[in-house]
Tab-separated table of C-alpha atoms in Angstrom:
chain	number	residue	atom	x	y	z
L	1	MET	CA	51.286	24.168	-52.460
L	2	ARG	CA	52.744	27.655	-52.831
L	3	GLU	CA	52.160	29.480	-56.102
L	4	ALA	CA	55.869	29.672	-56.918
L	5	SER	CA	56.306	25.911	-56.470
L	6	PHE	CA	53.183	25.213	-58.528
L	7	ALA	CA	54.458	27.398	-61.383
L	8	LYS	CA	57.985	25.970	-61.241
L	9	GLN	CA	56.668	22.413	-61.319
L	10	ASN	CA	54.482	22.930	-64.384
L	11	LYS	CA	55.992	25.832	-66.357
L	12	ASP	CA	57.766	23.571	-68.899
L	13	LYS	CA	54.427	22.044	-69.943
L	14	TRP	CA	52.794	25.463	-70.147
L	15	LEU	CA	55.584	26.904	-72.276
L	16	LYS	CA	55.543	23.876	-74.573
L	17	PHE	CA	51.791	24.117	-75.006
L	18	GLU	CA	51.988	27.858	-75.677
L	19	SER	CA	54.760	27.334	-78.231
L	20	VAL	CA	52.783	24.638	-80.055
L	21	LEU	CA	49.769	26.916	-80.323
L	22	LYS	CA	51.516	30.114	-81.338
L	23	ASN	CA	54.050	28.576	-83.736
L	24	ASN	CA	51.769	25.911	-85.243
L	25	VAL	CA	54.262	23.204	-84.276
L	26	SER	CA	53.361	19.731	-85.525
L	27	ILE	CA	52.625	17.459	-82.570
L	28	ASP	CA	50.932	14.132	-81.939
L	29	PRO	CA	47.170	14.749	-81.412
L	30	ASP	CA	47.101	12.621	-78.262
L	31	GLU	CA	49.974	14.611	-76.775
L	32	LEU	CA	48.269	17.886	-77.692
L	33	SER	CA	45.041	16.698	-76.111
L	34	ALA	CA	46.869	15.631	-72.950
L	35	LEU	CA	48.606	19.013	-72.705
L	36	TYR	CA	45.313	20.851	-73.161
L	37	ILE	CA	43.626	18.811	-70.433
L	38	GLU	CA	46.524	19.403	-68.046
L	39	VAL	CA	46.576	23.138	-68.681
L	40	THR	CA	42.814	23.467	-68.100
L	41	ASP	CA	43.143	21.366	-64.945
L	42	HIS	CA	45.893	23.658	-63.734
L	43	LEU	CA	43.677	26.655	-64.564
L	44	SER	CA	40.890	25.278	-62.363
L	45	TYR	CA	43.372	24.631	-59.575
L	46	ALA	CA	44.747	28.171	-59.858
L	47	GLN	CA	41.236	29.633	-59.796
L	48	THR	CA	40.633	27.862	-56.509
L	49	PHE	CA	43.947	28.419	-54.730
L	50	TYR	CA	45.585	31.449	-56.422
L	51	PRO	CA	42.784	33.920	-57.272
L	52	ASN	CA	43.869	37.274	-58.766
L	53	SER	CA	47.413	35.942	-59.320
L	54	ASN	CA	49.734	36.287	-62.308
L	55	THR	CA	49.672	32.509	-62.670
L	56	LEU	CA	45.902	32.550	-63.009
L	57	ARG	CA	46.000	35.342	-65.600
L	58	TYR	CA	48.636	33.497	-67.638
L	59	LEU	CA	46.784	30.174	-67.595
L	60	ASN	CA	43.507	31.899	-68.385
L	61	GLY	CA	45.105	33.510	-71.422
L	62	ILE	CA	46.625	30.385	-72.950
L	63	SER	CA	43.533	28.294	-72.156
L	64	ALA	CA	41.265	30.785	-73.918
L	65	PHE	CA	43.634	30.924	-76.901
L	66	ALA	CA	43.769	27.134	-77.049
L	67	HIS	CA	40.009	26.754	-76.861
L	68	GLN	CA	39.528	29.229	-79.683
L	69	LYS	CA	42.162	27.620	-81.882
L	70	ILE	CA	41.359	23.967	-81.250
L	71	TYR	CA	37.581	24.157	-81.173
L	72	LYS	CA	36.739	26.965	-83.585
L	73	THR	CA	35.667	24.488	-86.292
L	74	LYS	CA	34.348	21.782	-83.995
L	75	ARG	CA	30.656	20.907	-84.419
L	76	GLU	CA	28.600	20.863	-81.248
L	77	SER	CA	27.379	17.477	-80.098
L	78	ARG	CA	23.649	16.893	-80.281
L	79	SER	CA	23.751	16.019	-76.585
L	80	ARG	CA	25.307	19.392	-75.671
L	81	ILE	CA	22.017	20.779	-74.405
L	82	ILE	CA	21.716	17.802	-72.011
L	83	THR	CA	25.262	18.120	-70.709
L	84	PHE	CA	24.761	21.884	-70.328
L	85	TYR	CA	21.871	21.387	-67.905
L	86	THR	CA	23.233	18.311	-66.127
L	87	GLN	CA	26.959	19.063	-65.816
L	88	GLU	CA	28.243	22.313	-67.309
L	89	PHE	CA	25.761	24.772	-65.820
L	90	PRO	CA	25.541	23.405	-62.236
L	91	LEU	CA	29.343	23.402	-61.896
L	92	PHE	CA	29.542	26.871	-63.437
L	93	PHE	CA	26.766	28.240	-61.188
L	94	SER	CA	28.526	27.182	-57.978
L	95	LYS	CA	30.762	30.260	-58.207
L	96	TYR	CA	27.737	32.576	-58.124
L	97	HIS	CA	26.109	31.379	-54.911
L	98	LYS	CA	27.114	34.646	-53.221
L	99	GLN	CA	25.075	36.668	-55.731
L	100	LEU	CA	22.201	34.209	-55.320
L	101	ALA	CA	22.273	34.730	-51.548
L	102	ILE	CA	22.183	38.515	-52.024
L	103	THR	CA	19.130	38.378	-54.293
L	104	PHE	CA	17.344	35.945	-51.958
L	105	ILE	CA	17.972	38.092	-48.878
L	106	THR	CA	16.883	41.213	-50.792
L	107	PHE	CA	13.674	39.512	-51.911
L	108	LEU	CA	12.923	38.225	-48.416
L	109	LEU	CA	13.595	41.622	-46.815
L	110	PHE	CA	11.299	43.529	-49.172
L	111	SER	CA	8.602	40.862	-48.907
L	112	ILE	CA	8.561	41.536	-45.172
L	113	ILE	CA	8.496	45.292	-45.869
L	114	GLY	CA	5.554	44.786	-48.233
L	115	ALA	CA	3.604	42.796	-45.642
L	116	TYR	CA	4.397	45.316	-42.904
L	117	SER	CA	3.365	48.235	-45.102
L	118	ALA	CA	0.064	46.514	-45.922
L	119	ALA	CA	-0.524	45.926	-42.206
L	120	THR	CA	0.064	49.564	-41.263
L	121	ASP	CA	-1.604	51.293	-44.234
L	122	GLN	CA	-5.057	50.202	-45.392
L	123	ASN	CA	-4.561	51.750	-48.842
L	124	PHE	CA	-1.172	50.121	-49.492
L	125	VAL	CA	-2.584	46.866	-50.951
L	126	ARG	CA	-4.774	48.801	-53.398
L	127	LEU	CA	-1.793	50.973	-54.331
L	128	ILE	CA	0.362	47.931	-55.124
L	129	LEU	CA	-2.181	45.440	-56.511
L	130	GLY	CA	-4.679	47.883	-57.987
L	131	ASP	CA	-8.325	48.536	-57.139
L	132	GLY	CA	-9.544	46.227	-59.884
L	133	TYR	CA	-7.743	43.169	-58.560
L	134	VAL	CA	-8.617	43.867	-54.920
L	135	ASN	CA	-12.311	44.421	-55.692
L	136	MET	CA	-12.481	41.302	-57.855
L	137	THR	CA	-10.868	39.197	-55.117
L	138	LEU	CA	-13.216	40.567	-52.446
L	139	THR	CA	-16.148	39.641	-54.689
L	140	ASN	CA	-14.757	36.127	-55.124
L	141	ILE	CA	-14.362	35.809	-51.348
L	142	GLU	CA	-17.994	36.787	-50.864
L	143	LYS	CA	-18.972	34.113	-53.390
L	144	GLY	CA	-16.993	31.513	-51.409
L	145	ASP	CA	-14.275	30.980	-54.023
L	146	PRO	CA	-11.373	33.343	-53.162
L	147	MET	CA	-9.014	31.710	-55.706
L	148	ALA	CA	-11.465	31.944	-58.620
L	149	VAL	CA	-9.029	34.185	-60.525
L	150	TYR	CA	-7.050	31.062	-61.475
L	151	LYS	CA	-10.125	29.552	-63.172
L	152	GLU	CA	-11.154	32.436	-65.395
L	153	MET	CA	-8.873	31.743	-68.383
L	154	GLY	CA	-8.594	28.576	-70.416
L	155	GLU	CA	-5.859	26.194	-69.296
L	156	MET	CA	-3.653	26.443	-72.394
L	157	ASN	CA	-4.072	30.218	-72.759
L	158	MET	CA	-3.180	30.704	-69.112
L	159	PHE	CA	-0.174	28.399	-69.397
L	160	LEU	CA	1.222	30.247	-72.426
L	161	GLY	CA	0.440	33.724	-71.083
L	162	ILE	CA	1.953	33.116	-67.655
L	163	THR	CA	5.062	31.392	-69.051
L	164	ILE	CA	5.771	34.200	-71.527
L	165	ASN	CA	5.185	36.866	-68.876
L	166	ASN	CA	7.486	35.140	-66.368
L	167	ILE	CA	10.256	34.832	-68.949
L	168	ARG	CA	9.787	38.533	-69.743
L	169	VAL	CA	10.201	39.419	-66.050
L	170	ALA	CA	13.328	37.249	-65.867
L	171	LEU	CA	14.855	38.954	-68.904
L	172	MET	CA	14.082	42.342	-67.348
L	173	ALA	CA	15.717	41.318	-64.069
L	174	PHE	CA	18.801	40.254	-66.039
L	175	SER	CA	19.043	43.114	-68.547
L	176	PHE	CA	18.403	45.801	-65.924
L	177	GLY	CA	21.665	44.672	-64.362
L	178	MET	CA	23.332	46.981	-66.905
L	179	LEU	CA	22.173	49.833	-64.682
L	180	LEU	CA	25.028	48.961	-62.315
L	181	SER	CA	22.914	46.230	-60.636
L	182	LEU	CA	20.453	48.840	-59.314
L	183	GLY	CA	17.906	48.038	-62.020
L	184	THR	CA	17.946	44.365	-61.064
L	185	LEU	CA	17.538	45.173	-57.389
L	186	TYR	CA	14.552	47.380	-58.288
L	187	ILE	CA	12.845	44.488	-60.150
L	188	ILE	CA	13.503	42.175	-57.208
L	189	MET	CA	12.282	44.794	-54.741
L	190	SER	CA	9.053	45.556	-56.613
L	191	ASN	CA	8.128	41.882	-57.033
L	192	ALA	CA	8.936	41.185	-53.381
L	193	ILE	CA	6.805	44.078	-52.102
L	194	MET	CA	3.940	42.905	-54.297
L	195	LEU	CA	4.201	39.369	-52.914
L	196	GLY	CA	4.395	40.552	-49.296
L	197	SER	CA	1.360	42.827	-49.604
L	198	PHE	CA	-0.524	40.136	-51.542
L	199	GLN	CA	0.002	37.545	-48.813
L	200	TYR	CA	-0.920	40.004	-46.058
L	201	PHE	CA	-4.133	40.854	-47.890
L	202	PHE	CA	-5.264	37.230	-47.676
L	203	TYR	CA	-4.084	36.997	-44.077
L	204	ASP	CA	-6.208	40.036	-43.253
L	205	GLN	CA	-9.189	38.280	-44.843
L	206	GLY	CA	-8.583	35.163	-42.716
L	207	LEU	CA	-7.479	33.173	-45.781
L	208	LEU	CA	-3.710	32.885	-45.329
L	209	TRP	CA	-3.572	29.081	-45.521
L	210	GLU	CA	-6.042	28.965	-48.407
L	211	SER	CA	-3.843	31.394	-50.343
L	212	VAL	CA	-0.573	29.642	-49.455
L	213	ARG	CA	-1.748	26.154	-50.401
L	214	THR	CA	-3.041	27.449	-53.730
L	215	ILE	CA	-0.643	30.173	-54.844
L	216	TRP	CA	2.588	28.423	-53.900
L	217	ILE	CA	1.749	25.390	-56.036
L	218	HIS	CA	3.134	27.382	-58.955
L	219	GLY	CA	4.687	30.241	-56.973
L	220	THR	CA	7.436	28.141	-55.396
L	221	ILE	CA	9.189	27.680	-58.733
L	222	GLU	CA	8.035	30.980	-60.205
L	223	ILE	CA	9.370	33.147	-57.367
L	224	SER	CA	12.538	31.059	-57.027
L	225	VAL	CA	13.566	31.490	-60.648
L	226	ILE	CA	12.788	35.217	-60.584
L	227	ILE	CA	15.291	35.394	-57.722
L	228	ILE	CA	17.750	33.356	-59.809
L	229	ALA	CA	17.220	35.703	-62.779
L	230	GLY	CA	17.993	38.522	-60.347
L	231	CYS	CA	21.241	36.724	-59.569
L	232	ALA	CA	22.027	36.834	-63.307
L	233	GLY	CA	21.393	40.585	-63.278
L	234	LEU	CA	23.830	41.050	-60.400
L	235	VAL	CA	26.448	39.034	-62.285
L	236	LEU	CA	26.012	41.411	-65.227
L	237	GLY	CA	25.988	44.562	-63.113
L	238	ASN	CA	28.928	43.541	-60.952
L	239	SER	CA	30.989	42.813	-64.071
L	240	ILE	CA	30.773	46.545	-64.832
L	241	LEU	CA	31.334	47.691	-61.265
L	242	PHE	CA	34.150	45.265	-60.396
L	243	PRO	CA	36.180	44.338	-63.516
L	244	GLY	CA	39.064	42.938	-61.471
L	245	THR	CA	42.078	42.081	-63.639
L	246	TYR	CA	40.129	42.512	-66.893
L	247	THR	CA	39.347	45.696	-68.777
L	248	ARG	CA	35.820	46.950	-68.083
L	249	LEU	CA	34.699	45.885	-71.564
L	250	GLN	CA	36.189	42.387	-71.208
L	251	SER	CA	34.594	42.027	-67.790
L	252	PHE	CA	31.223	43.195	-69.154
L	253	VAL	CA	31.324	40.644	-71.988
L	254	ARG	CA	32.160	37.870	-69.541
L	255	GLY	CA	29.419	39.007	-67.157
L	256	ALA	CA	26.869	39.177	-69.979
L	257	LYS	CA	27.723	35.637	-71.121
L	258	ASP	CA	27.628	34.227	-67.597
L	259	GLY	CA	24.390	36.029	-66.761
L	260	LEU	CA	22.764	34.809	-69.967
L	261	LYS	CA	23.692	31.234	-69.080
L	262	ILE	CA	21.935	31.652	-65.742
L	263	VAL	CA	18.817	33.041	-67.438
L	264	LEU	CA	18.781	30.185	-69.962
L	265	SER	CA	18.856	27.698	-67.088
L	266	THR	CA	15.581	29.120	-65.748
L	267	ILE	CA	13.507	28.635	-68.913
L	268	PRO	CA	12.558	24.968	-68.243
L	269	PHE	CA	11.541	25.931	-64.711
L	270	PHE	CA	9.376	28.792	-65.959
L	271	ILE	CA	7.662	26.332	-68.283
L	272	ILE	CA	7.018	24.027	-65.316
L	273	ALA	CA	5.676	26.948	-63.257
L	274	GLY	CA	3.442	28.039	-66.139
L	275	PHE	CA	2.115	24.506	-66.525
L	276	LEU	CA	1.320	24.269	-62.816
L	277	GLU	CA	-0.431	27.641	-62.807
L	278	GLY	CA	-2.395	26.911	-65.960
L	279	PHE	CA	-3.387	23.294	-65.329
L	280	VAL	CA	-2.993	22.521	-61.606
L	281	THR	CA	-3.480	25.632	-59.432
L	282	ARG	CA	-7.074	26.036	-60.642
L	283	HIS	CA	-8.031	22.811	-58.840
L	284	THR	CA	-8.525	24.499	-55.472
L	285	GLU	CA	-10.567	21.537	-54.295
L	286	MET	CA	-7.485	19.290	-54.144
L	287	PRO	CA	-6.633	17.936	-50.664
L	288	ASP	CA	-4.056	19.746	-48.559
L	289	TRP	CA	-1.653	16.799	-48.590
L	290	LEU	CA	-1.440	16.870	-52.383
L	291	ALA	CA	-0.801	20.615	-52.446
L	292	ILE	CA	1.908	20.195	-49.804
L	293	ILE	CA	3.592	17.433	-51.839
L	294	ILE	CA	3.649	19.634	-54.963
L	295	ILE	CA	4.988	22.649	-53.068
L	296	GLY	CA	7.576	20.571	-51.186
L	297	GLY	CA	8.673	18.785	-54.347
L	298	SER	CA	9.046	22.090	-56.210
L	299	LEU	CA	11.139	23.597	-53.417
L	300	SER	CA	13.316	20.477	-53.219
L	301	LEU	CA	13.893	20.567	-56.989
L	302	ILE	CA	15.031	24.207	-56.888
L	303	LEU	CA	17.293	23.732	-53.858
L	304	PHE	CA	18.836	20.598	-55.319
L	305	TYR	CA	19.539	21.981	-58.786
L	306	TYR	CA	20.737	25.460	-57.849
L	307	VAL	CA	22.333	24.880	-54.448
L	308	MET	CA	23.130	21.304	-53.414
L	309	TYR	CA	24.039	19.781	-56.790
L	310	PRO	CA	26.429	22.625	-57.797
L	311	ILE	CA	28.194	22.346	-54.419
L	312	LYS	CA	28.518	18.589	-54.890
L	313	LEU	CA	29.970	18.969	-58.401
L	314	LYS	CA	32.354	21.708	-57.246
L	315	ARG	CA	33.724	19.541	-54.428
L	316	LYS	CA	34.112	16.601	-56.785
L	317	HIS	CA	35.889	18.798	-59.330
L	318	GLU	CA	38.248	20.296	-56.740
L	319	SER	CA	39.032	16.837	-55.391
L	320	SER	CA	39.874	15.687	-58.911
L	321	MET	CA	42.151	18.700	-59.416
L	322	LEU	CA	43.981	18.041	-56.151
L	323	LYS	CA	44.528	14.388	-57.091
L	324	SER	CA	45.766	15.393	-60.529
L	325	VAL	CA	48.243	17.925	-59.138
L	326	SER	CA	49.414	15.457	-56.476
L	327	LEU	CA	49.947	12.791	-59.123
L	328	ASN	CA	51.928	15.236	-61.269
L	329	LYS	CA	54.059	16.132	-58.239
L	330	ILE	CA	54.804	12.463	-57.538
L	331	THR	CA	55.637	11.833	-61.202
L	332	THR	CA	57.929	14.856	-61.324
L	333	SER	CA	59.696	13.726	-58.125
L	334	GLU	CA	60.229	10.246	-59.550
L	335	GLN	CA	61.699	11.733	-62.747
L	336	HIS	CA	64.142	13.812	-60.675
L	337	VAL	CA	65.155	10.710	-58.711
L	338	THR	CA	65.671	8.736	-61.935
L	339	ARG	CA	67.888	11.461	-63.302
């Protein structure tokens, strides 16, 4: 449907809703609720089919005003945190898959650069990982237990320390987005180079599989959510660089809120990664098949929650919007015929 036809078909409802809000007109609560739902449905439709249009800006304005006025005294449901993780966030995150792809490609590229640099410069691994860590690992290899570093701390202390540190890295990746996204890309780049050189170091020692089967038990989720936190940083940084139809300050506030939502979504996954590193990774004697199941399950969980499930919800939502608009069009046509 063309934008002009869409606006002409629904403008009477929009104007009525706007008048009720601005003039405090008394109206039946059910009718007000129905108008609000229709306007927000139309907003979603406009976001999909008329981006950067006057119609979208108008609907965005009255929807925001309505939400503030209707819900400013509403108490949050106790189940809000559940619906946030199961419905609200996945649907919301579907619009940021482009930024997620950018951070993933950046991380992959610099991981390869890190491995290549380690392969061509014997001192590169020590420069990145530090002499202390390299010497300790070489000693552990000589003792026949190359992954002994994961057994040195107590389980609970390691769990808490790793979880807090990972959340700190995620917050840095997000907050550094204020440096026009360059700060976030630096955090992603430095972590990727470290990972690439780290993996090459074990490859050079003839222990690539031993390192992969051990490290990626917790690293699959840990690295994935650092990339996702990087996505949040790009959302923040891009809101400053590309404000679109908003003022730069308005765009920044929106970007900060959206980025913070993305970071909040990663906290449960960081806790899972910390638990795996503190309580599971240390069991290097576990059979390969069990390690593969844990790694595969972790990867499947991340891909489902951040990629496949958001796409599914987005398609379902768009289908619902199309049906709603089609039904309104049929109803409007029938009213014209009746008249």
